[in-house]
Amino acid sequence: MIAPSSALALSEDRTGPRIVAVGGGKGGVGKTVITANLAIALAERGYRVAVVDVDLGGANLHTVLGVPCPDRTLADFLERRAPTLQEVITPTSVPNLCLLSAARPQLGMANLKHASKLRLLRHFREFDADCVLLDLGAGTAFDTLDFFLAAHQGVLVVAPTPTSVENTYHFIRAALSRKLAAAAKHRSVASALRRAQEAGKGSLQSPRELIARAKEMGAEVERLLSAELKGPGWSLAVNQARKLRDRELGPKMAKVCREHFGIALEYLECLGDDESVWDSIELKRPTLSAFPDCAFSKGVRVMASNLIQGGGTHA
Ligand SMILES: Nc1ncnc2c1ncn2[C@@H]1O[C@H](COP(=O)(O)OP(=O)(O)OP(=O)(O)O)[C@@H](O)[C@H]1O
Ligand SMILES: [Mg+2]
């Protein structure tokens, strides 16, 4: 059923689940709806999937999945009432799929302590599943960026509106800046980036050019920067498309990302604006379960296939 060479399959050189984060700068574009349904599409294909609500200040993944507000949540894990994630699992009606919910948040949970974030990430990596799917909140808060960057694969969701496209580019820029800031802990890299920035003053310098210039400043900097900038694989899904020309947005954004940011963005699918999504949310059922044959459900399955076959690479 599942090709062993697929990107999501456990490869020989990797233990632990494949972590896929679904994010993007803009709120309300469909990150949660896509995460929930993508998780179901992967579970239907036989993967053991855990879907995690990492929108710690606005958790609603359980509602989209049609699960009643869970009693045990990530708050119990973060506050050490539960030592492992296994203890805060909420089962779902979908075989192979479980939920780690962030409903019933505790005060301050939206701003994680650094140690709590690292602990959470370590437990995601050790979780007994084939795939851990993270539903991120909107915006470019450091926690959100860090969850995205810690994933093997980052899926950006964009709606075909100027504001959403703009926020997606903000998100990519912020994520790259966060990576570069981390890389600058190496003195040689910090100095190379500074010199590259100064050399580029006056002329518009894209992140791709900046990184390329910095890399030219010595083999050591080249090696360190390449290592620090490695991963995640970047993917993009367009959601709530209404017009035929919206189908061109994904490939266009992939081109901009390659040329401006120097990242290879894998375009996954264009999902249309579909009444069935609204209807299923009203029914408190996931779209894939309530309307398995609607256009949105079919598109999500294509997206899941593309995600499995692809994997995304850095330019
Ligand atoms: N393809 C679609 N067709 C129709 N409606 C959609 C589609 N995708 C999402 N929606 C609608 O948009 C609303 C917002 O979706 P969702 O909650 O997934 O966004 P989000 O990006 O997770 O938002 P937030 O950033 O606030 O977490 C949903 O309630 C749903 O009704
Ligand atoms: Mg959401």
mmCIF file of C-alpha atoms and ligand atoms in Angstrom:
data_model
loop_
_atom_site.group_PDB
_atom_site.id
_atom_site.type_symbol
_atom_site.label_atom_id
_atom_site.label_comp_id
_atom_site.label_asym_id
_atom_site.label_seq_id
_atom_site.Cartn_x
_atom_site.Cartn_y
_atom_site.Cartn_z
ATOM 1 C CA MET A 1 0.000 0.000 0.000
ATOM 2 C CA ILE A 2 2.786 2.437 0.905
ATOM 3 C CA ALA A 3 5.957 2.630 -1.129
ATOM 4 C CA PRO A 4 8.866 2.024 1.249
ATOM 5 C CA SER A 5 10.859 4.735 -0.506
ATOM 6 C CA SER A 6 8.186 7.337 0.156
ATOM 7 C CA ALA A 7 9.153 10.501 1.998
ATOM 8 C CA LEU A 8 6.926 9.726 4.948
ATOM 9 C CA ALA A 9 7.929 6.100 5.322
ATOM 10 C CA LEU A 10 10.451 5.384 8.019
ATOM 11 C CA SER A 11 13.785 5.360 6.278
ATOM 12 C CA GLU A 12 16.707 3.216 7.380
ATOM 13 C CA ASP A 13 18.735 6.156 8.638
ATOM 14 C CA ARG A 14 15.925 7.645 10.691
ATOM 15 C CA THR A 15 14.164 6.446 13.773
ATOM 16 C CA GLY A 16 11.057 8.140 15.093
ATOM 17 C CA PRO A 17 8.198 9.702 13.221
ATOM 18 C CA ARG A 18 8.300 12.085 10.293
ATOM 19 C CA ILE A 19 7.284 15.489 11.656
ATOM 20 C CA VAL A 20 5.191 17.663 9.355
ATOM 21 C CA ALA A 21 4.253 21.197 10.452
ATOM 22 C CA VAL A 22 1.380 23.073 8.815
ATOM 23 C CA GLY A 23 1.744 26.836 9.113
ATOM 24 C CA GLY A 24 1.837 30.122 7.265
ATOM 25 C CA GLY A 25 1.528 33.692 8.368
ATOM 26 C CA LYS A 26 -2.166 34.438 7.956
ATOM 27 C CA GLY A 27 -5.004 33.449 10.263
ATOM 28 C CA GLY A 28 -8.126 31.787 8.925
ATOM 29 C CA VAL A 29 -6.610 30.469 5.698
ATOM 30 C CA GLY A 30 -7.409 26.850 6.561
ATOM 31 C CA LYS A 31 -4.340 25.526 8.374
ATOM 32 C CA THR A 32 -6.394 23.610 10.937
ATOM 33 C CA VAL A 33 -8.914 22.265 8.439
ATOM 34 C CA ILE A 34 -6.076 21.068 6.185
ATOM 35 C CA THR A 35 -4.047 19.571 9.053
ATOM 36 C CA ALA A 36 -7.039 17.607 10.346
ATOM 37 C CA ASN A 37 -8.021 16.275 6.940
ATOM 38 C CA LEU A 38 -4.450 15.621 5.800
ATOM 39 C CA ALA A 39 -3.978 13.581 8.971
ATOM 40 C CA ILE A 40 -7.061 11.523 8.090
ATOM 41 C CA ALA A 41 -5.872 11.056 4.493
ATOM 42 C CA LEU A 42 -2.523 9.749 5.760
ATOM 43 C CA ALA A 43 -4.201 7.525 8.363
ATOM 44 C CA GLU A 44 -6.463 6.103 5.634
ATOM 45 C CA ARG A 45 -3.310 5.070 3.765
ATOM 46 C CA GLY A 46 -2.147 3.030 6.710
ATOM 47 C CA TYR A 47 0.205 5.459 8.435
ATOM 48 C CA ARG A 48 -0.035 5.720 12.208
ATOM 49 C CA VAL A 49 -0.606 9.431 12.618
ATOM 50 C CA ALA A 50 -0.635 11.754 15.621
ATOM 51 C CA VAL A 51 -2.081 15.164 14.972
ATOM 52 C CA VAL A 52 -1.019 17.860 17.416
ATOM 53 C CA ASP A 53 -2.618 21.203 18.196
ATOM 54 C CA VAL A 54 0.359 23.499 18.591
ATOM 55 C CA ASP A 55 -1.871 26.564 18.377
ATOM 56 C CA LEU A 56 -1.452 26.879 22.114
ATOM 57 C CA GLY A 57 -3.422 30.096 22.425
ATOM 58 C CA GLY A 58 -6.299 29.223 20.086
ATOM 59 C CA ALA A 59 -6.681 25.463 20.035
ATOM 60 C CA ASN A 60 -9.602 24.221 17.953
ATOM 61 C CA LEU A 61 -8.253 21.177 16.147
ATOM 62 C CA HIS A 62 -10.426 18.862 18.261
ATOM 63 C CA THR A 63 -13.569 20.636 16.987
ATOM 64 C CA VAL A 64 -12.536 20.284 13.345
ATOM 65 C CA LEU A 65 -11.823 16.592 13.994
ATOM 66 C CA GLY A 66 -15.220 16.193 15.644
ATOM 67 C CA VAL A 67 -13.755 15.199 19.011
ATOM 68 C CA PRO A 68 -15.373 16.484 22.240
ATOM 69 C CA CYS A 69 -13.174 18.842 24.261
ATOM 70 C CA PRO A 70 -10.533 16.435 25.644
ATOM 71 C CA ASP A 71 -9.959 16.038 29.387
ATOM 72 C CA ARG A 72 -6.231 15.445 29.164
ATOM 73 C CA THR A 73 -4.217 17.797 27.004
ATOM 74 C CA LEU A 74 -0.745 19.136 26.306
ATOM 75 C CA ALA A 75 -1.226 21.397 29.344
ATOM 76 C CA ASP A 76 -0.982 18.290 31.554
ATOM 77 C CA PHE A 77 2.232 17.315 29.817
ATOM 78 C CA LEU A 78 3.703 20.824 29.939
ATOM 79 C CA GLU A 79 2.894 21.153 33.628
ATOM 80 C CA ARG A 80 4.332 17.701 34.299
ATOM 81 C CA ARG A 81 1.121 16.125 35.548
ATOM 82 C CA ALA A 82 1.673 13.684 32.673
ATOM 83 C CA PRO A 83 5.276 12.535 32.148
ATOM 84 C CA THR A 84 4.819 11.417 28.546
ATOM 85 C CA LEU A 85 2.689 12.397 25.562
ATOM 86 C CA GLN A 86 1.199 8.890 25.534
ATOM 87 C CA GLU A 87 -0.774 9.876 28.600
ATOM 88 C CA VAL A 88 -2.457 12.862 26.977
ATOM 89 C CA ILE A 89 -3.530 11.120 23.789
ATOM 90 C CA THR A 90 -7.138 11.555 22.732
ATOM 91 C CA PRO A 91 -8.369 8.750 20.474
ATOM 92 C CA THR A 92 -10.398 9.652 17.389
ATOM 93 C CA SER A 93 -13.011 7.738 15.434
ATOM 94 C CA VAL A 94 -10.508 7.360 12.572
ATOM 95 C CA PRO A 95 -8.384 4.201 12.737
ATOM 96 C CA ASN A 96 -4.617 4.963 13.009
ATOM 97 C CA LEU A 97 -5.243 8.555 14.082
ATOM 98 C CA CYS A 98 -4.849 10.084 17.534
ATOM 99 C CA LEU A 99 -4.971 13.674 18.739
ATOM 100 C CA LEU A 100 -2.762 15.609 21.098
ATOM 101 C CA SER A 101 -4.942 18.539 21.976
ATOM 102 C CA ALA A 102 -4.154 21.934 23.427
ATOM 103 C CA ALA A 103 -7.730 22.631 24.454
ATOM 104 C CA ARG A 104 -8.284 23.860 28.033
ATOM 105 C CA PRO A 105 -5.106 25.942 27.938
ATOM 106 C CA GLN A 106 -3.384 27.046 31.129
ATOM 107 C CA LEU A 107 -2.472 30.662 31.654
ATOM 108 C CA GLY A 108 0.828 31.454 29.959
ATOM 109 C CA MET A 109 0.818 28.284 27.848
ATOM 110 C CA ALA A 110 0.778 30.346 24.645
ATOM 111 C CA ASN A 111 4.279 31.574 25.513
ATOM 112 C CA LEU A 112 6.311 28.473 26.120
ATOM 113 C CA LYS A 113 9.491 28.483 28.134
ATOM 114 C CA HIS A 114 12.468 27.509 26.006
ATOM 115 C CA ALA A 115 13.014 24.310 28.024
ATOM 116 C CA SER A 116 9.337 23.322 27.632
ATOM 117 C CA LYS A 117 9.554 23.806 23.877
ATOM 118 C CA LEU A 118 12.659 21.633 23.638
ATOM 119 C CA ARG A 119 11.023 18.969 25.813
ATOM 120 C CA LEU A 120 7.904 19.001 23.655
ATOM 121 C CA LEU A 121 9.975 18.697 20.475
ATOM 122 C CA ARG A 122 12.029 15.847 21.933
ATOM 123 C CA HIS A 123 8.859 13.959 22.831
ATOM 124 C CA PHE A 124 7.402 14.568 19.333
ATOM 125 C CA ARG A 125 10.559 13.040 17.860
ATOM 126 C CA GLU A 126 10.264 10.016 20.143
ATOM 127 C CA PHE A 127 6.515 9.563 19.715
ATOM 128 C CA ASP A 128 5.399 6.111 18.625
ATOM 129 C CA ALA A 129 3.866 6.972 15.235
ATOM 130 C CA ASP A 130 4.862 7.131 11.581
ATOM 131 C CA CYS A 131 3.934 10.767 11.261
ATOM 132 C CA VAL A 132 3.360 13.612 13.700
ATOM 133 C CA LEU A 133 1.407 16.468 12.119
ATOM 134 C CA LEU A 134 1.604 19.848 13.838
ATOM 135 C CA ASP A 135 -1.154 22.435 13.444
ATOM 136 C CA LEU A 136 0.478 25.812 14.028
ATOM 137 C CA GLY A 137 -1.157 29.100 14.961
ATOM 138 C CA ALA A 138 -1.093 32.190 12.779
ATOM 139 C CA GLY A 139 1.677 34.776 12.875
ATOM 140 C CA THR A 140 5.427 34.726 13.203
ATOM 141 C CA ALA A 141 5.921 34.316 16.969
ATOM 142 C CA PHE A 142 9.248 32.625 17.762
ATOM 143 C CA ASP A 143 7.504 29.515 19.137
ATOM 144 C CA THR A 144 5.505 29.124 15.936
ATOM 145 C CA LEU A 145 8.611 29.566 13.771
ATOM 146 C CA ASP A 146 10.585 27.127 15.931
ATOM 147 C CA PHE A 147 7.980 24.376 15.618
ATOM 148 C CA PHE A 148 7.900 24.925 11.866
ATOM 149 C CA LEU A 149 11.688 24.872 11.555
ATOM 150 C CA ALA A 150 12.054 21.798 13.769
ATOM 151 C CA ALA A 151 9.829 19.733 11.450
ATOM 152 C CA HIS A 152 11.187 17.534 8.663
ATOM 153 C CA GLN A 153 8.604 19.051 6.362
ATOM 154 C CA GLY A 154 6.926 22.453 6.641
ATOM 155 C CA VAL A 155 3.682 22.968 4.756
ATOM 156 C CA LEU A 156 2.648 26.576 4.150
ATOM 157 C CA VAL A 157 -1.037 27.234 3.570
ATOM 158 C CA VAL A 158 -1.866 30.300 1.515
ATOM 159 C CA ALA A 159 -5.198 31.704 0.364
ATOM 160 C CA PRO A 160 -5.306 33.496 -2.995
ATOM 161 C CA THR A 161 -5.562 36.983 -1.489
ATOM 162 C CA PRO A 162 -2.859 39.678 -1.502
ATOM 163 C CA THR A 163 -2.839 39.766 2.322
ATOM 164 C CA SER A 164 -2.353 36.039 2.660
ATOM 165 C CA VAL A 165 0.393 35.952 0.011
ATOM 166 C CA GLU A 166 2.145 38.857 1.723
ATOM 167 C CA ASN A 167 1.904 37.186 5.142
ATOM 168 C CA THR A 168 3.263 33.944 3.725
ATOM 169 C CA TYR A 169 6.345 35.750 2.421
ATOM 170 C CA HIS A 170 6.678 37.469 5.832
ATOM 171 C CA PHE A 171 6.548 34.037 7.431
ATOM 172 C CA ILE A 172 9.249 32.631 5.143
ATOM 173 C CA ARG A 173 11.450 35.681 5.692
ATOM 174 C CA ALA A 174 10.986 35.458 9.479
ATOM 175 C CA ALA A 175 11.739 31.726 9.473
ATOM 176 C CA LEU A 176 14.898 32.240 7.413
ATOM 177 C CA SER A 177 15.975 35.115 9.672
ATOM 178 C CA ARG A 178 15.506 32.855 12.683
ATOM 179 C CA LYS A 179 17.734 30.256 11.021
ATOM 180 C CA LEU A 180 20.357 32.838 10.143
ATOM 181 C CA ALA A 181 20.288 34.192 13.707
ATOM 182 C CA ALA A 182 20.928 30.665 14.976
ATOM 183 C CA ALA A 183 23.742 30.203 12.439
ATOM 184 C CA ALA A 184 25.306 33.466 13.618
ATOM 185 C CA LYS A 185 26.209 31.794 16.934
ATOM 186 C CA HIS A 186 29.328 30.793 14.977
ATOM 187 C CA ARG A 187 31.560 33.860 15.000
ATOM 188 C CA SER A 188 32.833 33.248 11.476
ATOM 189 C CA VAL A 189 29.260 33.065 10.143
ATOM 190 C CA ALA A 190 28.189 36.208 12.014
ATOM 191 C CA SER A 191 31.137 38.119 10.590
ATOM 192 C CA ALA A 192 30.561 36.773 7.042
ATOM 193 C CA LEU A 193 26.862 37.730 7.182
ATOM 194 C CA ARG A 194 27.768 41.217 8.396
ATOM 195 C CA ARG A 195 30.298 41.691 5.639
ATOM 196 C CA ALA A 196 27.896 40.316 3.019
ATOM 197 C CA GLN A 197 25.220 42.719 4.242
ATOM 198 C CA GLU A 198 27.599 45.690 4.048
ATOM 199 C CA ALA A 199 28.783 44.674 0.602
ATOM 200 C CA GLY A 200 25.167 44.557 -0.547
ATOM 201 C CA LYS A 201 24.208 47.960 0.808
ATOM 202 C CA GLY A 202 22.783 50.222 -1.815
ATOM 203 C CA SER A 203 21.735 47.365 -4.047
ATOM 204 C CA LEU A 204 18.632 45.398 -3.121
ATOM 205 C CA GLN A 205 19.891 42.142 -1.641
ATOM 206 C CA SER A 206 17.627 39.132 -1.414
ATOM 207 C CA PRO A 207 18.122 36.504 1.317
ATOM 208 C CA ARG A 208 19.367 34.163 -1.444
ATOM 209 C CA GLU A 209 22.043 36.673 -2.514
ATOM 210 C CA LEU A 210 23.001 37.436 1.067
ATOM 211 C CA ILE A 211 23.500 33.759 1.883
ATOM 212 C CA ALA A 212 25.382 33.129 -1.386
ATOM 213 C CA ARG A 213 27.720 36.089 -0.703
ATOM 214 C CA ALA A 214 28.348 34.985 2.857
ATOM 215 C CA LYS A 215 29.115 31.449 1.683
ATOM 216 C CA GLU A 216 31.784 32.815 -0.678
ATOM 217 C CA MET A 217 33.737 34.074 2.322
ATOM 218 C CA GLY A 218 35.456 30.807 3.070
ATOM 219 C CA ALA A 219 34.994 27.055 3.095
ATOM 220 C CA GLU A 220 34.344 26.968 6.844
ATOM 221 C CA VAL A 221 31.509 29.538 6.598
ATOM 222 C CA GLU A 222 30.121 27.684 3.588
ATOM 223 C CA ARG A 223 30.075 24.408 5.531
ATOM 224 C CA LEU A 224 28.566 25.910 8.687
ATOM 225 C CA LEU A 225 25.881 27.888 6.844
ATOM 226 C CA SER A 226 24.865 24.894 4.731
ATOM 227 C CA ALA A 227 24.558 22.752 7.858
ATOM 228 C CA GLU A 228 22.621 25.381 9.830
ATOM 229 C CA LEU A 229 20.227 26.158 6.980
ATOM 230 C CA LYS A 230 19.450 22.515 6.282
ATOM 231 C CA GLY A 231 15.753 21.583 6.542
ATOM 232 C CA PRO A 232 12.875 21.684 6.808
ATOM 233 C CA GLY A 233 11.626 20.699 3.385
ATOM 234 C CA TRP A 234 9.287 23.489 2.313
ATOM 235 C CA SER A 235 5.904 22.801 0.724
ATOM 236 C CA LEU A 236 2.954 24.966 -0.211
ATOM 237 C CA ALA A 237 -0.769 24.399 -0.547
ATOM 238 C CA VAL A 238 -3.190 26.983 -1.910
ATOM 239 C CA ASN A 239 -6.561 26.877 -0.169
ATOM 240 C CA GLN A 240 -9.977 28.465 -0.729
ATOM 241 C CA ALA A 241 -9.309 29.035 -4.434
ATOM 242 C CA ARG A 242 -12.288 30.545 -6.258
ATOM 243 C CA LYS A 243 -11.021 31.466 -9.687
ATOM 244 C CA LEU A 244 -9.239 29.549 -12.380
ATOM 245 C CA ARG A 245 -6.244 31.867 -12.187
ATOM 246 C CA ASP A 246 -5.816 30.973 -8.476
ATOM 247 C CA ARG A 247 -4.324 27.707 -9.751
ATOM 248 C CA GLU A 248 -1.307 29.661 -11.002
ATOM 249 C CA LEU A 249 -0.487 31.040 -7.554
ATOM 250 C CA GLY A 250 1.333 27.983 -6.163
ATOM 251 C CA PRO A 251 3.806 27.593 -9.056
ATOM 252 C CA LYS A 252 4.347 31.388 -9.102
ATOM 253 C CA MET A 253 5.150 31.459 -5.393
ATOM 254 C CA ALA A 254 7.490 28.491 -5.798
ATOM 255 C CA LYS A 255 9.401 30.507 -8.426
ATOM 256 C CA VAL A 256 9.628 33.598 -6.185
ATOM 257 C CA CYS A 257 10.823 31.445 -3.285
ATOM 258 C CA ARG A 258 13.553 29.884 -5.419
ATOM 259 C CA GLU A 259 14.749 33.193 -6.838
ATOM 260 C CA HIS A 260 14.332 35.457 -3.826
ATOM 261 C CA PHE A 261 14.713 33.216 -0.790
ATOM 262 C CA GLY A 262 16.796 30.428 -2.319
ATOM 263 C CA ILE A 263 14.453 27.727 -1.081
ATOM 264 C CA ALA A 264 13.008 24.898 -3.106
ATOM 265 C CA LEU A 265 9.324 25.096 -2.323
ATOM 266 C CA GLU A 266 7.379 22.042 -3.311
ATOM 267 C CA TYR A 267 3.900 22.914 -4.560
ATOM 268 C CA LEU A 268 1.442 20.341 -3.249
ATOM 269 C CA GLU A 269 -2.058 21.214 -4.393
ATOM 270 C CA CYS A 270 -4.661 23.895 -4.949
ATOM 271 C CA LEU A 271 -7.809 23.294 -2.893
ATOM 272 C CA GLY A 272 -10.959 25.109 -3.872
ATOM 273 C CA ASP A 273 -13.397 27.005 -1.694
ATOM 274 C CA ASP A 274 -15.863 24.246 -0.941
ATOM 275 C CA GLU A 275 -19.258 24.498 0.780
ATOM 276 C CA SER A 276 -18.727 20.978 2.160
ATOM 277 C CA VAL A 277 -15.996 22.323 4.444
ATOM 278 C CA TRP A 278 -18.469 24.731 6.074
ATOM 279 C CA ASP A 279 -21.136 22.024 6.242
ATOM 280 C CA SER A 280 -18.780 19.534 7.877
ATOM 281 C CA ILE A 281 -17.662 22.066 10.491
ATOM 282 C CA GLU A 282 -21.291 22.739 11.306
ATOM 283 C CA LEU A 283 -21.823 19.006 11.645
ATOM 284 C CA LYS A 284 -18.694 18.855 13.853
ATOM 285 C CA ARG A 285 -17.246 16.190 11.598
ATOM 286 C CA PRO A 286 -14.032 16.240 9.541
ATOM 287 C CA THR A 287 -14.727 16.908 5.870
ATOM 288 C CA LEU A 288 -13.003 13.701 4.738
ATOM 289 C CA SER A 289 -15.342 11.629 6.913
ATOM 290 C CA ALA A 290 -18.568 13.591 6.307
ATOM 291 C CA PHE A 291 -18.069 14.235 2.583
ATOM 292 C CA PRO A 292 -15.371 11.843 1.355
ATOM 293 C CA ASP A 293 -16.135 12.533 -2.309
ATOM 294 C CA CYS A 294 -16.331 16.329 -2.271
ATOM 295 C CA ALA A 295 -13.727 18.318 -4.213
ATOM 296 C CA PHE A 296 -11.934 19.395 -1.031
ATOM 297 C CA SER A 297 -11.567 15.792 0.220
ATOM 298 C CA LYS A 298 -10.264 14.658 -3.173
ATOM 299 C CA GLY A 299 -7.787 17.547 -3.196
ATOM 300 C CA VAL A 300 -6.542 16.724 0.295
ATOM 301 C CA ARG A 301 -5.915 13.129 -0.779
ATOM 302 C CA VAL A 302 -3.880 14.391 -3.748
ATOM 303 C CA MET A 303 -2.008 16.638 -1.322
ATOM 304 C CA ALA A 304 -1.270 13.649 0.921
ATOM 305 C CA SER A 305 0.053 11.662 -2.065
ATOM 306 C CA ASN A 306 2.260 14.545 -3.151
ATOM 307 C CA LEU A 307 3.548 14.959 0.379
ATOM 308 C CA ILE A 308 4.395 11.265 0.564
ATOM 309 C CA GLN A 309 6.119 11.201 -2.800
ATOM 310 C CA GLY A 310 7.925 14.509 -2.462
ATOM 311 C CA GLY A 311 9.904 15.547 0.501
ATOM 312 C CA GLY A 312 11.116 19.014 -0.447
ATOM 313 C CA THR A 313 14.695 20.127 -0.544
ATOM 314 C CA HIS A 314 16.657 23.222 0.201
ATOM 315 C CA ALA A 315 18.109 25.160 -2.709
HETATM 316 N N1 LIG B 1 -11.310 24.993 1.273
HETATM 317 C C1 LIG B 1 -12.219 25.606 2.057
HETATM 318 N N2 LIG B 1 -13.470 25.806 1.600
HETATM 319 C C2 LIG B 1 -14.398 26.441 2.363
HETATM 320 N N3 LIG B 1 -14.163 26.908 3.585
HETATM 321 C C3 LIG B 1 -12.930 26.728 4.099
HETATM 322 C C4 LIG B 1 -11.897 26.059 3.370
HETATM 323 N N4 LIG B 1 -10.788 26.027 4.145
HETATM 324 C C5 LIG B 1 -11.119 26.643 5.293
HETATM 325 N N5 LIG B 1 -12.392 27.075 5.268
HETATM 326 C C6 LIG B 1 -13.114 27.830 6.321
HETATM 327 O O1 LIG B 1 -12.226 28.750 6.911
HETATM 328 C C7 LIG B 1 -12.355 28.709 8.312
HETATM 329 C C8 LIG B 1 -10.989 28.883 8.935
HETATM 330 O O2 LIG B 1 -10.244 27.704 8.742
HETATM 331 P P1 LIG B 1 -9.153 27.239 9.784
HETATM 332 O O3 LIG B 1 -9.662 27.319 11.170
HETATM 333 O O4 LIG B 1 -8.636 25.926 9.327
HETATM 334 O O5 LIG B 1 -8.044 28.384 9.550
HETATM 335 P P2 LIG B 1 -6.661 28.542 10.296
HETATM 336 O O6 LIG B 1 -5.674 28.952 9.259
HETATM 337 O O7 LIG B 1 -6.353 27.341 11.079
HETATM 338 O O8 LIG B 1 -6.979 29.759 11.265
HETATM 339 P P3 LIG B 1 -6.152 30.209 12.568
HETATM 340 O O9 LIG B 1 -4.906 30.870 12.075
HETATM 341 O O10 LIG B 1 -7.091 31.163 13.245
HETATM 342 O O11 LIG B 1 -5.853 28.994 13.366
HETATM 343 C C9 LIG B 1 -12.981 27.368 8.658
HETATM 344 O O12 LIG B 1 -13.909 27.530 9.673
HETATM 345 C C10 LIG B 1 -13.631 26.905 7.407
HETATM 346 O O13 LIG B 1 -15.011 27.089 7.520
HETATM 347 MG MG MG B 2 -5.984 27.067 13.143
#
